[in-house]
Amino acid sequence: MNLQDTFFNWLQMQIVSEARPNDEAAKETLDFFAMILHEDHGVSHIELVDVTDPMKIHISYEREGIKSRQSFDRESAEKLLDDINANPIYNNQ
């Protein structure tokens, strides 16, 4: 999985995990993508930053000793959570 896709998947699961703290499947999936970022791409210290931007979600991370930021479209990143919340099967949390 390429770095960009892995970041996006991690971000989606971070959003879901924050919104659904009792969702163990979301936490496990978040941990899985964090492991891929670390082991396959050498990324560490990944976190959300500047969460107030209405159009983008920004993450910061470190890779090969260099601190960087990446931005993603907020609507796209929040789509998975919206889809989960819209499906009655998942709303018994």
mmCIF file of N, CA, C and O in Angstrom:
data_model
loop_
_atom_site.group_PDB
_atom_site.id
_atom_site.type_symbol
_atom_site.label_atom_id
_atom_site.label_comp_id
_atom_site.label_asym_id
_atom_site.label_seq_id
_atom_site.Cartn_x
_atom_site.Cartn_y
_atom_site.Cartn_z
ATOM 1 N N MET A 1 0.861 -1.167 0.000
ATOM 2 C CA MET A 1 0.000 0.000 0.000
ATOM 3 C C MET A 1 0.908 1.232 0.000
ATOM 4 O O MET A 1 1.851 1.318 0.776
ATOM 5 N N ASN A 2 0.602 2.177 -0.877
ATOM 6 C CA ASN A 2 1.463 3.352 -0.950
ATOM 7 C C ASN A 2 1.235 4.267 0.274
ATOM 8 O O ASN A 2 0.243 4.139 0.997
ATOM 9 N N LEU A 3 2.171 5.154 0.488
ATOM 10 C CA LEU A 3 2.159 6.006 1.675
ATOM 11 C C LEU A 3 0.910 6.879 1.744
ATOM 12 O O LEU A 3 0.264 6.980 2.791
ATOM 13 N N GLN A 4 0.537 7.484 0.648
ATOM 14 C CA GLN A 4 -0.630 8.375 0.618
ATOM 15 C C GLN A 4 -1.906 7.636 1.018
ATOM 16 O O GLN A 4 -2.694 8.125 1.829
ATOM 17 N N ASP A 5 -2.108 6.451 0.454
ATOM 18 C CA ASP A 5 -3.296 5.656 0.785
ATOM 19 C C ASP A 5 -3.279 5.224 2.251
ATOM 20 O O ASP A 5 -4.320 5.203 2.913
ATOM 21 N N THR A 6 -2.117 4.870 2.744
ATOM 22 C CA THR A 6 -2.008 4.444 4.134
ATOM 23 C C THR A 6 -2.321 5.593 5.074
ATOM 24 O O THR A 6 -3.039 5.419 6.065
ATOM 25 N N PHE A 7 -1.809 6.782 4.781
ATOM 26 C CA PHE A 7 -2.153 7.962 5.579
ATOM 27 C C PHE A 7 -3.663 8.197 5.583
ATOM 28 O O PHE A 7 -4.258 8.460 6.625
ATOM 29 N N PHE A 8 -4.284 8.113 4.414
ATOM 30 C CA PHE A 8 -5.716 8.366 4.321
ATOM 31 C C PHE A 8 -6.506 7.330 5.121
ATOM 32 O O PHE A 8 -7.442 7.679 5.848
ATOM 33 N N ASN A 9 -6.129 6.058 4.998
ATOM 34 C CA ASN A 9 -6.811 5.013 5.758
ATOM 35 C C ASN A 9 -6.615 5.209 7.260
ATOM 36 O O ASN A 9 -7.550 5.037 8.045
ATOM 37 N N TRP A 10 -5.407 5.562 7.660
ATOM 38 C CA TRP A 10 -5.142 5.845 9.077
ATOM 39 C C TRP A 10 -6.031 7.001 9.542
ATOM 40 O O TRP A 10 -6.639 6.928 10.611
ATOM 41 N N LEU A 11 -6.103 8.053 8.744
ATOM 42 C CA LEU A 11 -6.899 9.225 9.112
ATOM 43 C C LEU A 11 -8.371 8.861 9.262
ATOM 44 O O LEU A 11 -9.015 9.251 10.239
ATOM 45 N N GLN A 12 -8.921 8.127 8.316
ATOM 46 C CA GLN A 12 -10.319 7.725 8.427
ATOM 47 C C GLN A 12 -10.561 6.935 9.711
ATOM 48 O O GLN A 12 -11.547 7.168 10.413
ATOM 49 N N MET A 13 -9.667 6.016 10.034
ATOM 50 C CA MET A 13 -9.851 5.207 11.235
ATOM 51 C C MET A 13 -9.612 6.027 12.506
ATOM 52 O O MET A 13 -10.252 5.775 13.532
ATOM 53 N N GLN A 14 -8.748 7.008 12.451
ATOM 54 C CA GLN A 14 -8.549 7.911 13.593
ATOM 55 C C GLN A 14 -9.845 8.671 13.878
ATOM 56 O O GLN A 14 -10.258 8.804 15.033
ATOM 57 N N ILE A 15 -10.473 9.156 12.838
ATOM 58 C CA ILE A 15 -11.740 9.884 12.975
ATOM 59 C C ILE A 15 -12.818 8.973 13.553
ATOM 60 O O ILE A 15 -13.531 9.359 14.483
ATOM 61 N N VAL A 16 -12.920 7.768 13.033
ATOM 62 C CA VAL A 16 -13.921 6.817 13.530
ATOM 63 C C VAL A 16 -13.624 6.453 14.981
ATOM 64 O O VAL A 16 -14.529 6.436 15.825
ATOM 65 N N SER A 17 -12.375 6.186 15.294
ATOM 66 C CA SER A 17 -12.001 5.801 16.660
ATOM 67 C C SER A 17 -12.285 6.905 17.666
ATOM 68 O O SER A 17 -12.727 6.629 18.789
ATOM 69 N N GLU A 18 -12.029 8.140 17.289
ATOM 70 C CA GLU A 18 -12.315 9.260 18.190
ATOM 71 C C GLU A 18 -13.812 9.418 18.416
ATOM 72 O O GLU A 18 -14.260 9.694 19.522
ATOM 73 N N ALA A 19 -14.594 9.219 17.376
ATOM 74 C CA ALA A 19 -16.047 9.386 17.482
ATOM 75 C C ALA A 19 -16.720 8.193 18.154
ATOM 76 O O ALA A 19 -17.796 8.339 18.726
ATOM 77 N N ARG A 20 -16.065 7.033 18.093
ATOM 78 C CA ARG A 20 -16.643 5.797 18.629
ATOM 79 C C ARG A 20 -15.620 5.113 19.531
ATOM 80 O O ARG A 20 -15.063 4.072 19.183
ATOM 81 N N PRO A 21 -15.343 5.682 20.695
ATOM 82 C CA PRO A 21 -14.263 5.172 21.548
ATOM 83 C C PRO A 21 -14.458 3.738 22.035
ATOM 84 O O PRO A 21 -13.481 3.084 22.413
ATOM 85 N N ASN A 22 -15.662 3.212 22.003
ATOM 86 C CA ASN A 22 -15.909 1.837 22.434
ATOM 87 C C ASN A 22 -15.886 0.832 21.281
ATOM 88 O O ASN A 22 -16.139 -0.350 21.493
ATOM 89 N N ASP A 23 -15.590 1.296 20.091
ATOM 90 C CA ASP A 23 -15.568 0.447 18.897
ATOM 91 C C ASP A 23 -14.194 -0.227 18.787
ATOM 92 O O ASP A 23 -13.236 0.359 18.296
ATOM 93 N N GLU A 24 -14.126 -1.477 19.260
ATOM 94 C CA GLU A 24 -12.846 -2.207 19.262
ATOM 95 C C GLU A 24 -12.347 -2.500 17.851
ATOM 96 O O GLU A 24 -11.142 -2.481 17.607
ATOM 97 N N ALA A 25 -13.250 -2.765 16.923
ATOM 98 C CA ALA A 25 -12.835 -3.028 15.543
ATOM 99 C C ALA A 25 -12.165 -1.794 14.934
ATOM 100 O O ALA A 25 -11.155 -1.910 14.226
ATOM 101 N N ALA A 26 -12.696 -0.625 15.225
ATOM 102 C CA ALA A 26 -12.089 0.617 14.723
ATOM 103 C C ALA A 26 -10.703 0.807 15.320
ATOM 104 O O ALA A 26 -9.765 1.181 14.614
ATOM 105 N N LYS A 27 -10.561 0.544 16.611
ATOM 106 C CA LYS A 27 -9.257 0.691 17.285
ATOM 107 C C LYS A 27 -8.241 -0.282 16.693
ATOM 108 O O LYS A 27 -7.094 0.095 16.421
ATOM 109 N N GLU A 28 -8.650 -1.526 16.480
ATOM 110 C CA GLU A 28 -7.748 -2.521 15.898
ATOM 111 C C GLU A 28 -7.331 -2.128 14.483
ATOM 112 O O GLU A 28 -6.171 -2.294 14.100
ATOM 113 N N THR A 29 -8.269 -1.600 13.715
ATOM 114 C CA THR A 29 -7.954 -1.189 12.350
ATOM 115 C C THR A 29 -7.031 0.029 12.353
ATOM 116 O O THR A 29 -6.096 0.111 11.546
ATOM 117 N N LEU A 30 -7.271 0.952 13.263
ATOM 118 C CA LEU A 30 -6.377 2.103 13.410
ATOM 119 C C LEU A 30 -4.966 1.635 13.742
ATOM 120 O O LEU A 30 -3.985 2.097 13.137
ATOM 121 N N ASP A 31 -4.837 0.706 14.676
ATOM 122 C CA ASP A 31 -3.527 0.164 15.048
ATOM 123 C C ASP A 31 -2.854 -0.520 13.859
ATOM 124 O O ASP A 31 -1.634 -0.421 13.680
ATOM 125 N N PHE A 32 -3.641 -1.211 13.041
ATOM 126 C CA PHE A 32 -3.116 -1.888 11.855
ATOM 127 C C PHE A 32 -2.481 -0.877 10.890
ATOM 128 O O PHE A 32 -1.362 -1.066 10.411
ATOM 129 N N PHE A 33 -3.207 0.211 10.609
ATOM 130 C CA PHE A 33 -2.654 1.211 9.686
ATOM 131 C C PHE A 33 -1.466 1.949 10.295
ATOM 132 O O PHE A 33 -0.519 2.303 9.587
ATOM 133 N N ALA A 34 -1.481 2.158 11.604
ATOM 134 C CA ALA A 34 -0.330 2.768 12.273
ATOM 135 C C ALA A 34 0.896 1.868 12.135
ATOM 136 O O ALA A 34 2.014 2.350 11.913
ATOM 137 N N MET A 35 0.688 0.553 12.257
ATOM 138 C CA MET A 35 1.781 -0.396 12.096
ATOM 139 C C MET A 35 2.341 -0.354 10.668
ATOM 140 O O MET A 35 3.559 -0.348 10.467
ATOM 141 N N ILE A 36 1.467 -0.294 9.669
ATOM 142 C CA ILE A 36 1.929 -0.204 8.276
ATOM 143 C C ILE A 36 2.732 1.079 8.073
ATOM 144 O O ILE A 36 3.792 1.067 7.446
ATOM 145 N N LEU A 37 2.221 2.185 8.602
ATOM 146 C CA LEU A 37 2.955 3.445 8.470
ATOM 147 C C LEU A 37 4.345 3.331 9.083
ATOM 148 O O LEU A 37 5.335 3.790 8.499
ATOM 149 N N HIS A 38 4.423 2.721 10.239
ATOM 150 C CA HIS A 38 5.704 2.611 10.935
ATOM 151 C C HIS A 38 6.631 1.601 10.254
ATOM 152 O O HIS A 38 7.780 1.926 9.936
ATOM 153 N N GLU A 39 6.131 0.384 10.033
ATOM 154 C CA GLU A 39 6.987 -0.687 9.534
ATOM 155 C C GLU A 39 7.305 -0.584 8.054
ATOM 156 O O GLU A 39 8.434 -0.831 7.633
ATOM 157 N N ASP A 40 6.331 -0.238 7.242
ATOM 158 C CA ASP A 40 6.542 -0.210 5.794
ATOM 159 C C ASP A 40 7.057 1.132 5.281
ATOM 160 O O ASP A 40 7.712 1.190 4.244
ATOM 161 N N HIS A 41 6.723 2.213 6.002
ATOM 162 C CA HIS A 41 7.054 3.545 5.487
ATOM 163 C C HIS A 41 7.962 4.363 6.411
ATOM 164 O O HIS A 41 8.305 5.490 6.082
ATOM 165 N N GLY A 42 8.300 3.825 7.575
ATOM 166 C CA GLY A 42 9.205 4.526 8.484
ATOM 167 C C GLY A 42 8.625 5.783 9.092
ATOM 168 O O GLY A 42 9.359 6.705 9.429
ATOM 169 N N VAL A 43 7.303 5.829 9.235
ATOM 170 C CA VAL A 43 6.628 7.015 9.781
ATOM 171 C C VAL A 43 6.478 6.858 11.287
ATOM 172 O O VAL A 43 6.128 5.785 11.780
ATOM 173 N N SER A 44 6.722 7.939 12.014
ATOM 174 C CA SER A 44 6.496 7.942 13.460
ATOM 175 C C SER A 44 5.874 9.271 13.863
ATOM 176 O O SER A 44 5.808 10.204 13.068
ATOM 177 N N HIS A 45 5.420 9.318 15.086
ATOM 178 C CA HIS A 45 4.860 10.550 15.681
ATOM 179 C C HIS A 45 3.747 11.151 14.818
ATOM 180 O O HIS A 45 3.713 12.354 14.582
ATOM 181 N N ILE A 46 2.827 10.317 14.379
ATOM 182 C CA ILE A 46 1.730 10.808 13.545
ATOM 183 C C ILE A 46 0.602 11.307 14.441
ATOM 184 O O ILE A 46 0.267 10.679 15.438
ATOM 185 N N GLU A 47 0.062 12.468 14.094
ATOM 186 C CA GLU A 47 -1.037 13.030 14.879
ATOM 187 C C GLU A 47 -1.821 14.039 14.051
ATOM 188 O O GLU A 47 -1.321 14.588 13.074
ATOM 189 N N LEU A 48 -3.069 14.258 14.479
ATOM 190 C CA LEU A 48 -3.890 15.288 13.857
ATOM 191 C C LEU A 48 -3.446 16.647 14.357
ATOM 192 O O LEU A 48 -3.134 16.809 15.537
ATOM 193 N N VAL A 49 -3.425 17.616 13.465
ATOM 194 C CA VAL A 49 -3.109 18.998 13.841
ATOM 195 C C VAL A 49 -4.087 19.930 13.149
ATOM 196 O O VAL A 49 -4.681 19.575 12.139
ATOM 197 N N ASP A 50 -4.265 21.106 13.687
ATOM 198 C CA ASP A 50 -5.112 22.128 13.075
ATOM 199 C C ASP A 50 -6.470 21.565 12.666
ATOM 200 O O ASP A 50 -6.874 21.614 11.513
ATOM 201 N N VAL A 51 -7.184 21.004 13.656
ATOM 202 C CA VAL A 51 -8.471 20.365 13.376
ATOM 203 C C VAL A 51 -9.600 21.359 13.130
ATOM 204 O O VAL A 51 -10.720 20.962 12.848
ATOM 205 N N THR A 52 -9.320 22.649 13.200
ATOM 206 C CA THR A 52 -10.360 23.659 13.026
ATOM 207 C C THR A 52 -10.585 24.059 11.569
ATOM 208 O O THR A 52 -11.558 24.745 11.271
ATOM 209 N N ASP A 53 -9.713 23.658 10.676
ATOM 210 C CA ASP A 53 -9.857 23.997 9.261
ATOM 211 C C ASP A 53 -11.134 23.335 8.734
ATOM 212 O O ASP A 53 -11.274 22.115 8.782
ATOM 213 N N PRO A 54 -12.087 24.111 8.199
ATOM 214 C CA PRO A 54 -13.355 23.523 7.755
ATOM 215 C C PRO A 54 -13.241 22.703 6.459
ATOM 216 O O PRO A 54 -14.133 21.907 6.162
ATOM 217 N N MET A 55 -12.179 22.868 5.713
ATOM 218 C CA MET A 55 -12.065 22.201 4.416
ATOM 219 C C MET A 55 -11.071 21.042 4.409
ATOM 220 O O MET A 55 -11.208 20.118 3.611
ATOM 221 N N LYS A 56 -10.082 21.104 5.275
ATOM 222 C CA LYS A 56 -8.999 20.112 5.270
ATOM 223 C C LYS A 56 -8.769 19.581 6.676
ATOM 224 O O LYS A 56 -9.043 20.247 7.662
ATOM 225 N N ILE A 57 -8.240 18.376 6.732
ATOM 226 C CA ILE A 57 -7.723 17.826 7.979
ATOM 227 C C ILE A 57 -6.224 17.656 7.771
ATOM 228 O O ILE A 57 -5.785 17.114 6.746
ATOM 229 N N HIS A 58 -5.463 18.116 8.727
ATOM 230 C CA HIS A 58 -4.013 18.095 8.613
ATOM 231 C C HIS A 58 -3.432 17.105 9.614
ATOM 232 O O HIS A 58 -3.896 17.021 10.748
ATOM 233 N N ILE A 59 -2.427 16.373 9.160
ATOM 234 C CA ILE A 59 -1.700 15.496 10.068
ATOM 235 C C ILE A 59 -0.233 15.896 10.031
ATOM 236 O O ILE A 59 0.261 16.414 9.030
ATOM 237 N N SER A 60 0.433 15.664 11.146
ATOM 238 C CA SER A 60 1.880 15.851 11.180
ATOM 239 C C SER A 60 2.497 14.488 11.470
ATOM 240 O O SER A 60 1.873 13.622 12.089
ATOM 241 N N TYR A 61 3.713 14.333 11.010
ATOM 242 C CA TYR A 61 4.406 13.061 11.202
ATOM 243 C C TYR A 61 5.897 13.279 11.021
ATOM 244 O O TYR A 61 6.349 14.338 10.570
ATOM 245 N N GLU A 62 6.642 12.255 11.382
ATOM 246 C CA GLU A 62 8.085 12.285 11.193
ATOM 247 C C GLU A 62 8.480 11.069 10.368
ATOM 248 O O GLU A 62 7.983 9.966 10.598
ATOM 249 N N ARG A 63 9.353 11.292 9.413
ATOM 250 C CA ARG A 63 9.844 10.212 8.557
ATOM 251 C C ARG A 63 11.299 10.486 8.230
ATOM 252 O O ARG A 63 11.632 11.579 7.744
ATOM 253 N N GLU A 64 12.145 9.528 8.526
ATOM 254 C CA GLU A 64 13.582 9.652 8.306
ATOM 255 C C GLU A 64 14.127 10.905 8.978
ATOM 256 O O GLU A 64 14.958 11.622 8.424
ATOM 257 N N GLY A 65 13.629 11.195 10.167
ATOM 258 C CA GLY A 65 14.098 12.329 10.947
ATOM 259 C C GLY A 65 13.583 13.684 10.495
ATOM 260 O O GLY A 65 13.965 14.705 11.041
ATOM 261 N N ILE A 66 12.708 13.700 9.511
ATOM 262 C CA ILE A 66 12.174 14.949 8.975
ATOM 263 C C ILE A 66 10.709 15.077 9.376
ATOM 264 O O ILE A 66 9.908 14.173 9.114
ATOM 265 N N LYS A 67 10.361 16.199 9.983
ATOM 266 C CA LYS A 67 8.968 16.457 10.353
ATOM 267 C C LYS A 67 8.235 17.041 9.146
ATOM 268 O O LYS A 67 8.746 17.922 8.469
ATOM 269 N N SER A 68 7.039 16.510 8.898
ATOM 270 C CA SER A 68 6.267 16.942 7.734
ATOM 271 C C SER A 68 4.788 17.029 8.091
ATOM 272 O O SER A 68 4.364 16.557 9.144
ATOM 273 N N ARG A 69 4.034 17.622 7.187
ATOM 274 C CA ARG A 69 2.568 17.706 7.312
ATOM 275 C C ARG A 69 1.941 17.224 6.029
ATOM 276 O O ARG A 69 2.509 17.370 4.948
ATOM 277 N N GLN A 70 0.756 16.698 6.168
ATOM 278 C CA GLN A 70 -0.019 16.232 5.033
ATOM 279 C C GLN A 70 -1.448 16.709 5.248
ATOM 280 O O GLN A 70 -1.934 16.713 6.383
ATOM 281 N N SER A 71 -2.119 17.110 4.192
ATOM 282 C CA SER A 71 -3.505 17.573 4.293
ATOM 283 C C SER A 71 -4.414 16.703 3.442
ATOM 284 O O SER A 71 -4.030 16.237 2.368
ATOM 285 N N PHE A 72 -5.644 16.516 3.950
ATOM 286 C CA PHE A 72 -6.640 15.715 3.243
ATOM 287 C C PHE A 72 -7.960 16.463 3.254
ATOM 288 O O PHE A 72 -8.270 17.182 4.204
ATOM 289 N N ASP A 73 -8.733 16.262 2.224
ATOM 290 C CA ASP A 73 -10.066 16.842 2.136
ATOM 291 C C ASP A 73 -10.912 16.328 3.298
ATOM 292 O O ASP A 73 -11.022 15.113 3.504
ATOM 293 N N ARG A 74 -11.476 17.245 4.076
ATOM 294 C CA ARG A 74 -12.245 16.888 5.265
ATOM 295 C C ARG A 74 -13.452 16.007 4.923
ATOM 296 O O ARG A 74 -13.708 14.998 5.563
ATOM 297 N N GLU A 75 -14.196 16.385 3.897
ATOM 298 C CA GLU A 75 -15.397 15.627 3.539
ATOM 299 C C GLU A 75 -15.057 14.182 3.188
ATOM 300 O O GLU A 75 -15.734 13.249 3.621
ATOM 301 N N SER A 76 -14.000 13.977 2.427
ATOM 302 C CA SER A 76 -13.585 12.620 2.052
ATOM 303 C C SER A 76 -13.121 11.832 3.267
ATOM 304 O O SER A 76 -13.459 10.650 3.417
ATOM 305 N N ALA A 77 -12.358 12.477 4.130
ATOM 306 C CA ALA A 77 -11.831 11.801 5.314
ATOM 307 C C ALA A 77 -12.929 11.419 6.291
ATOM 308 O O ALA A 77 -12.848 10.385 6.961
ATOM 309 N N GLU A 78 -13.985 12.216 6.371
ATOM 310 C CA GLU A 78 -15.075 11.948 7.314
ATOM 311 C C GLU A 78 -16.166 11.054 6.724
ATOM 312 O O GLU A 78 -17.092 10.664 7.422
ATOM 313 N N LYS A 79 -16.050 10.688 5.468
ATOM 314 C CA LYS A 79 -17.084 9.893 4.789
ATOM 315 C C LYS A 79 -17.310 8.541 5.453
ATOM 316 O O LYS A 79 -18.452 8.107 5.606
ATOM 317 N N LEU A 80 -16.243 7.864 5.846
ATOM 318 C CA LEU A 80 -16.413 6.553 6.472
ATOM 319 C C LEU A 80 -17.240 6.667 7.749
ATOM 320 O O LEU A 80 -18.175 5.878 7.960
ATOM 321 N N LEU A 81 -16.957 7.645 8.584
ATOM 322 C CA LEU A 81 -17.737 7.842 9.803
ATOM 323 C C LEU A 81 -19.186 8.157 9.457
ATOM 324 O O LEU A 81 -20.110 7.615 10.075
ATOM 325 N N ASP A 82 -19.405 9.001 8.471
ATOM 326 C CA ASP A 82 -20.777 9.321 8.045
ATOM 327 C C ASP A 82 -21.508 8.061 7.592
ATOM 328 O O ASP A 82 -22.675 7.856 7.934
ATOM 329 N N ASP A 83 -20.828 7.214 6.824
ATOM 330 C CA ASP A 83 -21.436 5.969 6.345
ATOM 331 C C ASP A 83 -21.760 5.030 7.510
ATOM 332 O O ASP A 83 -22.830 4.408 7.531
ATOM 333 N N ILE A 84 -20.865 4.923 8.458
ATOM 334 C CA ILE A 84 -21.104 4.080 9.636
ATOM 335 C C ILE A 84 -22.299 4.610 10.424
ATOM 336 O O ILE A 84 -23.186 3.849 10.812
ATOM 337 N N ASN A 85 -22.327 5.906 10.646
ATOM 338 C CA ASN A 85 -23.423 6.500 11.416
ATOM 339 C C ASN A 85 -24.767 6.384 10.706
ATOM 340 O O ASN A 85 -25.811 6.350 11.351
ATOM 341 N N ALA A 86 -24.749 6.316 9.389
ATOM 342 C CA ALA A 86 -25.986 6.213 8.620
ATOM 343 C C ALA A 86 -26.521 4.782 8.553
ATOM 344 O O ALA A 86 -27.665 4.571 8.162
ATOM 345 N N ASN A 87 -25.713 3.824 8.964
ATOM 346 C CA ASN A 87 -26.121 2.426 8.886
ATOM 347 C C ASN A 87 -26.606 1.946 10.254
ATOM 348 O O ASN A 87 -25.825 1.889 11.209
ATOM 349 N N PRO A 88 -27.870 1.610 10.381
ATOM 350 C CA PRO A 88 -28.433 1.228 11.696
ATOM 351 C C PRO A 88 -27.747 0.037 12.348
ATOM 352 O O PRO A 88 -27.751 -0.081 13.556
ATOM 353 N N ILE A 89 -27.121 -0.821 11.569
ATOM 354 C CA ILE A 89 -26.431 -1.986 12.137
ATOM 355 C C ILE A 89 -25.346 -1.547 13.120
ATOM 356 O O ILE A 89 -25.091 -2.212 14.120
ATOM 357 N N TYR A 90 -24.685 -0.423 12.839
ATOM 358 C CA TYR A 90 -23.545 0.024 13.640
ATOM 359 C C TYR A 90 -23.906 1.034 14.717
ATOM 360 O O TYR A 90 -23.039 1.537 15.398
ATOM 361 N N ASN A 91 -25.155 1.329 14.879
ATOM 362 C CA ASN A 91 -25.541 2.390 15.816
ATOM 363 C C ASN A 91 -25.956 1.890 17.188
ATOM 364 O O ASN A 91 -26.538 2.628 17.965
ATOM 365 N N ASN A 92 -25.645 0.665 17.518
ATOM 366 C CA ASN A 92 -25.941 0.131 18.843
ATOM 367 C C ASN A 92 -24.786 0.302 19.803
ATOM 368 O O ASN A 92 -24.779 -0.267 20.878
ATOM 369 N N GLN A 93 -23.795 1.068 19.423
ATOM 370 C CA GLN A 93 -22.608 1.289 20.258
ATOM 371 C C GLN A 93 -22.949 2.123 21.460
ATOM 372 O O GLN A 93 -23.528 3.128 21.416
#
